[in-house]
Structure formats: C-alpha cells, structure tokens
Amino acid sequence: MATTVRRAVLTLPAAPLGPENPLPALRPLDETHTIDERERAALPRDMARQIGYQPLTTVLPVRVLDGYGRERTPTAIDTIVIENDRLRATVLPGLGGRIHSLHHKPTGRELLYTNPVLQPADFALNGAWFSGGIEWNIGATGHTTLSCAPVHAARVPAPDGGEMVRLWEWERLRDLPFQVDLWLPEDSDFLHVGVRVRNPHEHTAPVYWWSNIAVPEGDRTRVLAPADEAWHFGYERSLTRVPVPVSGSVDRTYPLRGDFPADYFYEVPDGARRWIASLDEHGHGLVQTSTDLLRGRKLFVWGGGAGGRRWQEWLTESGTVGYAEIQAGLARTQLEHVPLEPGGEFSWLESYGPLSADPDTVHGEDWAAARAEAEGRLAKALPRADVDAAYAAWRRCADTAPGETLATGSGWGALEVRRGGYELPGTPFAESTLGEQQRPWLELLDRGAFAEPDRPVPPGPSLVSPHWRDMLETAPADPLTEYHLGIAQWHAGDRAQAVRSWERGLTAAPSRWPLLRCLAVAAGDGRQGERAADLLAEAFDDLGARRDGGEEWTAVAAALGREAMEALLAAGRPAAARTVWDALPPEVRERGRFRLLEARLLLAEGDRGAARAVFDAGFEVADLREGAEILGEVWARITDEPLPDAYDFRMRPSG
C-alpha cells in the first residue's frame, strides 16, 4: 500500500488535566538533574561549559499544570495515523505530538511501550507529564513543558512524492520555533523524523533536545549502544564516568538489574554511527539511529527496587508491563544546553524501526560482539549512507508550506511572529490561532496598555522576554502592569526592581492577593520566612473576600492556600495554618496533596495519632514530584515503622 495519512480517534482511560495553576511560577519546580559547581570542575571542559550555560531559574512564561487527579474515565483522544504496508505510527497532536504507537505489521509487534492509560504525573518542567511512546523534549533539562500541550500539525509533501506529517510549535522557555516532520516512505520498515530548531533572534540561544523513547522492559531485555563508557547520573545528583556494560559488578545494560532509577549517558566515540537499540530475549526490538548532529545516547532505568516499581505502577496500571527509556540528544548528557547562533538552526534526521539480531550473541558476555551484532544488523536493514541521503532529501522539503491542517496548537507563536515580524518558511503561525490568553498582550502590543478586564478575574499568564519587558516598562503604571512587569524583572534576575514594581502596584490594586503572593515569594527567596508567611496569610485572606466561585477561583484558592499553609507551618505557626485550612473549599481539602498537608498540620499541633490516621485512611498525592521524599519524611515523624509500600516512591538509597 502507498503511505497514507489520516485522522483517527483513540479511546483511553484518562485523568483530566484540570486547570492551570494561576500563580506565576517564580520558582522552578524541583529539578533533580542538577550537580554542584565542585563536581562540574572535574568534568570534561566542553561538558562543564554546557552544563553551566544558561540553566533555567524559572519556567516562566509557562504556567504549572498541577490540577489533575487520578480518577480516569474513557476519553476520546484525537490522533494522526501514518502508515504503509510495513509500519503504522499513531501520533497525539494534542499531547506534544508524541508518537503513541509504532506497530510493525509483518511481525505484529509493537515496537514501543504503549501506556494503556493517560495518567498525568509531576515529571515535566511545568508539572503534568505521562509515560509511553516517543516524546520530543525541547527547552531545558527535563521533560518539555509541551508534554501535555497541543502542537500544530498539517500534511506536507514528502521527499519521495508521498505525504508526511509536520508538527510544529513555539517553545516558550527559550522562545524558539521548531518542527518535527514524520516521513514514512512507501515499503519502508523505518519511520524517518526530520527535526529543525531555529533561532530567529539577534542573540545566541541555548538549545536542549532529547528524543525520549519508551520501550518495554523485561528480565532479558538488553539495551545496546556503540560505547564502552557512560556517564552515570543517579538521584544522589552526581555525574560519574562508569564502564559499560558492567559497573559495580552488575550489567547495567539490563534495565531491571539495578536497585534504583538511574541515567546512563553513553560516551559514543567521534566518528561512530549514532544508534541505540532495545532487544528482548529473542533478539527482537526497536532501533533508533540518526545523522551525526544528534550525538548523545542514553538509557534510563527504573530499576528493580521498591521505589522504582511503585513509580511504574503509579504511571500506568498495576499488573501491566514496565518500561525503560532509550534516548537521543544534542549533547552528551541531559544536563547540558548547546548554544545556537543568531539566525542559525540545528537540523537532523532520526530513523525508528524494528531490529532482529542473534539472541545468543546479543545476550552473551562479550559486549563488543553484542554491539557488533546489533550494529551489523542495523547496517543491513538501514545503511548509514541511506540515513544521510534521507536527511538530504528531507532537508529540501523542510521549508515547504504545510497543506491541510490536521491539528492546531497554541496562539503564542502567532503572537511572537506578529511582534517580531519573523519569516519562518514551513512553520506558519496563523493569527487565527490567537486566543483569550494572548488577547491582553495584543492590546499591549497594539495600544501600549492593557485593557480593563470586564469582570474581576485572576491575572492571566505573564510574558517575560526582553521585548515584552521593554513594553511593560513604557506602559501606564497601573496595578496589572506593575504585576506583570515585576514578574518579567524577576525572571531577568532583577529581584530588587521586581519587588519595587509589586510594591508600587499594591498602592492602587483593587485586588491585592496577586501582588502580595509575589512579594511573599521574594521574601522567602531572601530567607525572610516570617514575612513570607505573613504576606501569604494576608493574600489568602484578601482572596477570600473577593472570589466568587467557579473553577478558576477554586484553582486560585487551592494554589494560594497550599503555599500559605506550607509557609505558616515552616514558620512554626500551626494556629494560623489551621485558619487557612478551615477556609479552604471542602473539595480542595479532600485532594491527596491536602490530606498530606493535613497530616503535617496535625503533627505541628502535636496530634501524632490523628496524623497517623490520615495515612492509615489512605491518600494519593496526584502531583507528587519526581524524586520527592516528603511522604517518607512525614511518615518518619509519625512512627519508626517501615514506610508502607503505597507511599514508597524513593528513588535513591536512604541516608
């Protein structure tokens, strides 16, 4: 059959994403992939330089997604299906353009780990993320803020005269447009993926890219890559060079043989072909290869310990197969960002397909022979020269204007193109995509000032790039402008000026809580815990007098109430925290995150038995952060008994 592209619907048990957190993300979520400067000094010079190159200090202008729960219902999800007579790829344009499934028809094998549910969890830079398939991680160290966001999609003529699918969006952490072209040639066993990241600005921009491929794990599943060494990163937050495959008397190329989750960034020699494969006990599985620009290769394992297994269960359904991740990126490790010059671009081609190799050799003790067997089979199935030729052919089509629209992403790209006048052949950001969140900023762009809202509403998202900051500084100094200006100044590192802007806004603000909350974050950042607690308590009190119900106000009450309680408990003021607790909407107090807060409050009040009862009754913190140890810490304050399995999400050794 000729390659076809069609829309379809996939029904999965899914937990709704819920509303965005309405409080600006002035502090980053706890990102586990960091190391201190002393460790960085011992690393290779180029790696150390790129690890220190413009790491994120916030996820602004993106908002945090933490409004989801764990109640799943059958949900229809729009998909795009690309298939020929050999492969069928199913894409989720409403969820970051992720490839959900890659099915090999001749063998009937699914090449990826396909999650049977859609369960958000707190792994992305801005919160909500889900496991499975192939995801496109762009922006900064961690899972992309687009994990659960829509992207644009359209049909585009393919290099061979058929059709391919183009996905594109504006990545907001770094203000960079990117595209992902999915091309499945007729009669091919390999899906080609052409990727381009462009820098339309007059300044150098940091770029981060890792293609993240979930593959089924098993007792006899082995991951192979062309390397004899790797950089090991564990949740102890240290980066060390280790041999491959055996480290610490354990063969780490088998995902289940370690006790704890860990990353292995393979040291692929210069000039070697870039590839990585996951093969089962029969020697069957998936291989990914690329042109040379995509230099990095990585294995992530959950390990066989209790915490890793609990996370696996948390992200899907109990009783289902687990997964590991094989990945490919622009740098050697995911802690690095690569500079992209003004007006420049990075582009490369990846290929995904089935691989079968001799299982005895693949699983033998001779690592060099196992690697050579897999690489030799890859060379026969898809020669390196063919990947380079496919890249050259695709590159000639990268600027082709998209045809029929298959899905629509956000309006942020259209806003930036209108502001900057950028010419971006191949990735149009139509003004028709501008929506309610962009409307105030269009007013600022066209009129030089924000319009008065029709009714009292929480402030919308802030923009923080230098261009928008300049416009805010010249706009009339009303409270809303001072609020957004302070956020842009905070993001730029001008913390003192941000505080002055917020304090100016307070003098005439009809609603004080947004500015008080920002000032509280600034106080906490300055280690003024008592003042931060006072400001948050005042903000929550001000909110209570103004909110009029509805989902958006409930989201504000939950977010602000949580921060106020945590600050008051940290300041040793349980009575004030109890006042906030009593004022929270009843449906908010029932959420797992707030049941945990209740246990902490009871402990602060000296009622250890009641705190234990909260744990015994059972709760689930839907937005438990990757690497978080708060459940174990609170449990240890209640009792010396072992942490129950349901609360054991530990990702590193104790102590």
Coordinates of N, CA, C and O in Angstrom, one line a residue, residues 222-229 244-245 253 266-269 272 275 279 355 357 361-364 366-378:
R222 N 17.7 -6.2 26.8 CA 19.0 -5.5 26.9 C 19.1 -4.3 25.9 O 18.6 -4.3 24.8
V223 N 19.7 -3.3 26.4 CA 19.9 -2.0 25.6 C 21.4 -2.0 25.2 O 22.3 -2.2 26.0
L224 N 21.5 -1.8 23.9 CA 22.8 -1.7 23.3 C 23.1 -0.4 22.6 O 22.2 0.2 22.0
A225 N 24.3 0.1 22.7 CA 24.7 1.3 22.1 C 26.2 1.2 21.8 O 26.9 0.4 22.4
P226 N 26.8 2.0 20.9 CA 28.2 1.9 20.5 C 29.1 2.6 21.5 O 29.7 3.7 21.2
A227 N 29.2 2.1 22.7 CA 30.0 2.8 23.7 C 30.6 1.8 24.7 O 30.0 0.7 25.0
D228 N 31.8 2.0 25.2 CA 32.4 1.3 26.3 C 32.4 2.0 27.6 O 32.8 1.4 28.6
E229 N 31.9 3.2 27.6 CA 31.8 4.0 28.8 C 30.5 4.8 28.8 O 29.9 5.1 27.7
V244 N 31.0 0.4 30.6 CA 29.8 -0.3 30.0 C 30.3 -1.7 29.5 O 31.4 -1.7 28.8
P245 N 29.6 -2.8 29.8 CA 28.3 -2.8 30.4 C 28.3 -3.0 31.9 O 27.3 -2.8 32.5
T253 N 23.3 -2.8 31.4 CA 22.5 -2.7 30.1 C 21.2 -3.5 30.2 O 20.4 -3.4 29.2
Y266 N 25.7 7.5 27.3 CA 26.7 6.7 26.6 C 27.8 7.7 26.0 O 27.4 8.6 25.3
E267 N 29.0 7.3 26.1 CA 30.1 8.1 25.5 C 30.4 7.5 24.1 O 31.2 6.6 24.0
V268 N 29.6 8.0 23.1 CA 29.8 7.5 21.8 C 31.0 8.1 21.1 O 31.1 9.3 21.1
P269 N 31.9 7.3 20.7 CA 33.2 7.9 20.1 C 32.9 8.7 18.9 O 32.0 8.5 18.1
A272 N 31.8 7.4 15.2 CA 31.0 6.2 15.3 C 29.6 6.5 14.8 O 29.1 7.7 15.0
W275 N 23.5 5.3 17.2 CA 22.3 4.4 17.3 C 22.2 3.9 18.7 O 23.1 4.0 19.6
L279 N 16.6 -4.7 22.8 CA 16.2 -6.1 22.2 C 15.8 -7.0 23.3 O 16.5 -7.1 24.4
L355 N 14.4 -4.2 14.8 CA 15.7 -4.8 14.6 C 15.6 -6.2 15.2 O 15.1 -6.4 16.3
A357 N 18.3 -9.5 15.9 CA 19.7 -10.0 15.9 C 19.7 -11.3 16.6 O 18.8 -11.8 17.3
T361 N 24.2 -14.0 20.8 CA 25.3 -13.0 20.7 C 24.9 -11.8 21.5 O 25.7 -11.2 22.3
V362 N 23.6 -11.3 21.3 CA 23.2 -10.1 21.9 C 23.3 -10.3 23.5 O 23.6 -9.3 24.2
H363 N 22.9 -11.4 24.0 CA 22.9 -11.6 25.4 C 24.2 -12.4 25.9 O 24.2 -12.8 27.1
G364 N 25.2 -12.5 25.1 CA 26.4 -13.1 25.5 C 27.3 -12.2 26.4 O 27.0 -11.0 26.6
D366 N 30.3 -11.2 25.8 CA 31.2 -10.4 25.0 C 30.5 -9.2 24.5 O 29.7 -9.2 23.6
W367 N 30.7 -8.1 25.2 CA 30.0 -6.8 24.9 C 30.3 -6.3 23.5 O 29.4 -5.9 22.8
A368 N 31.6 -6.4 23.1 CA 31.9 -5.9 21.8 C 31.2 -6.7 20.7 O 30.8 -6.2 19.7
A369 N 31.1 -8.0 20.9 CA 30.4 -8.9 20.0 C 28.9 -8.6 19.9 O 28.3 -8.6 18.8
A370 N 28.3 -8.3 21.1 CA 26.9 -8.0 21.1 C 26.6 -6.7 20.4 O 25.7 -6.6 19.6
R371 N 27.5 -5.7 20.6 CA 27.3 -4.4 19.9 C 27.5 -4.6 18.4 O 26.8 -4.1 17.6
A372 N 28.5 -5.4 18.0 CA 28.8 -5.5 16.6 C 27.7 -6.3 15.9 O 27.4 -6.0 14.8
E373 N 27.1 -7.2 16.6 CA 26.0 -8.0 16.1 C 24.8 -7.0 15.8 O 24.2 -7.0 14.7
A374 N 24.5 -6.2 16.7 CA 23.3 -5.3 16.6 C 23.7 -4.2 15.5 O 22.8 -4.0 14.6
E375 N 24.9 -3.7 15.5 CA 25.2 -2.7 14.5 C 25.3 -3.3 13.1 O 24.9 -2.6 12.1
G376 N 25.8 -4.5 13.0 CA 25.8 -5.2 11.7 C 24.4 -5.4 11.1 O 24.2 -5.2 9.9
R377 N 23.5 -5.8 12.0 CA 22.1 -6.0 11.5 C 21.5 -4.7 11.1 O 20.7 -4.6 10.2
L378 N 21.8 -3.6 11.9 CA 21.3 -2.3 11.5 C 21.8 -1.8 10.2 O 21.1 -1.3 9.3

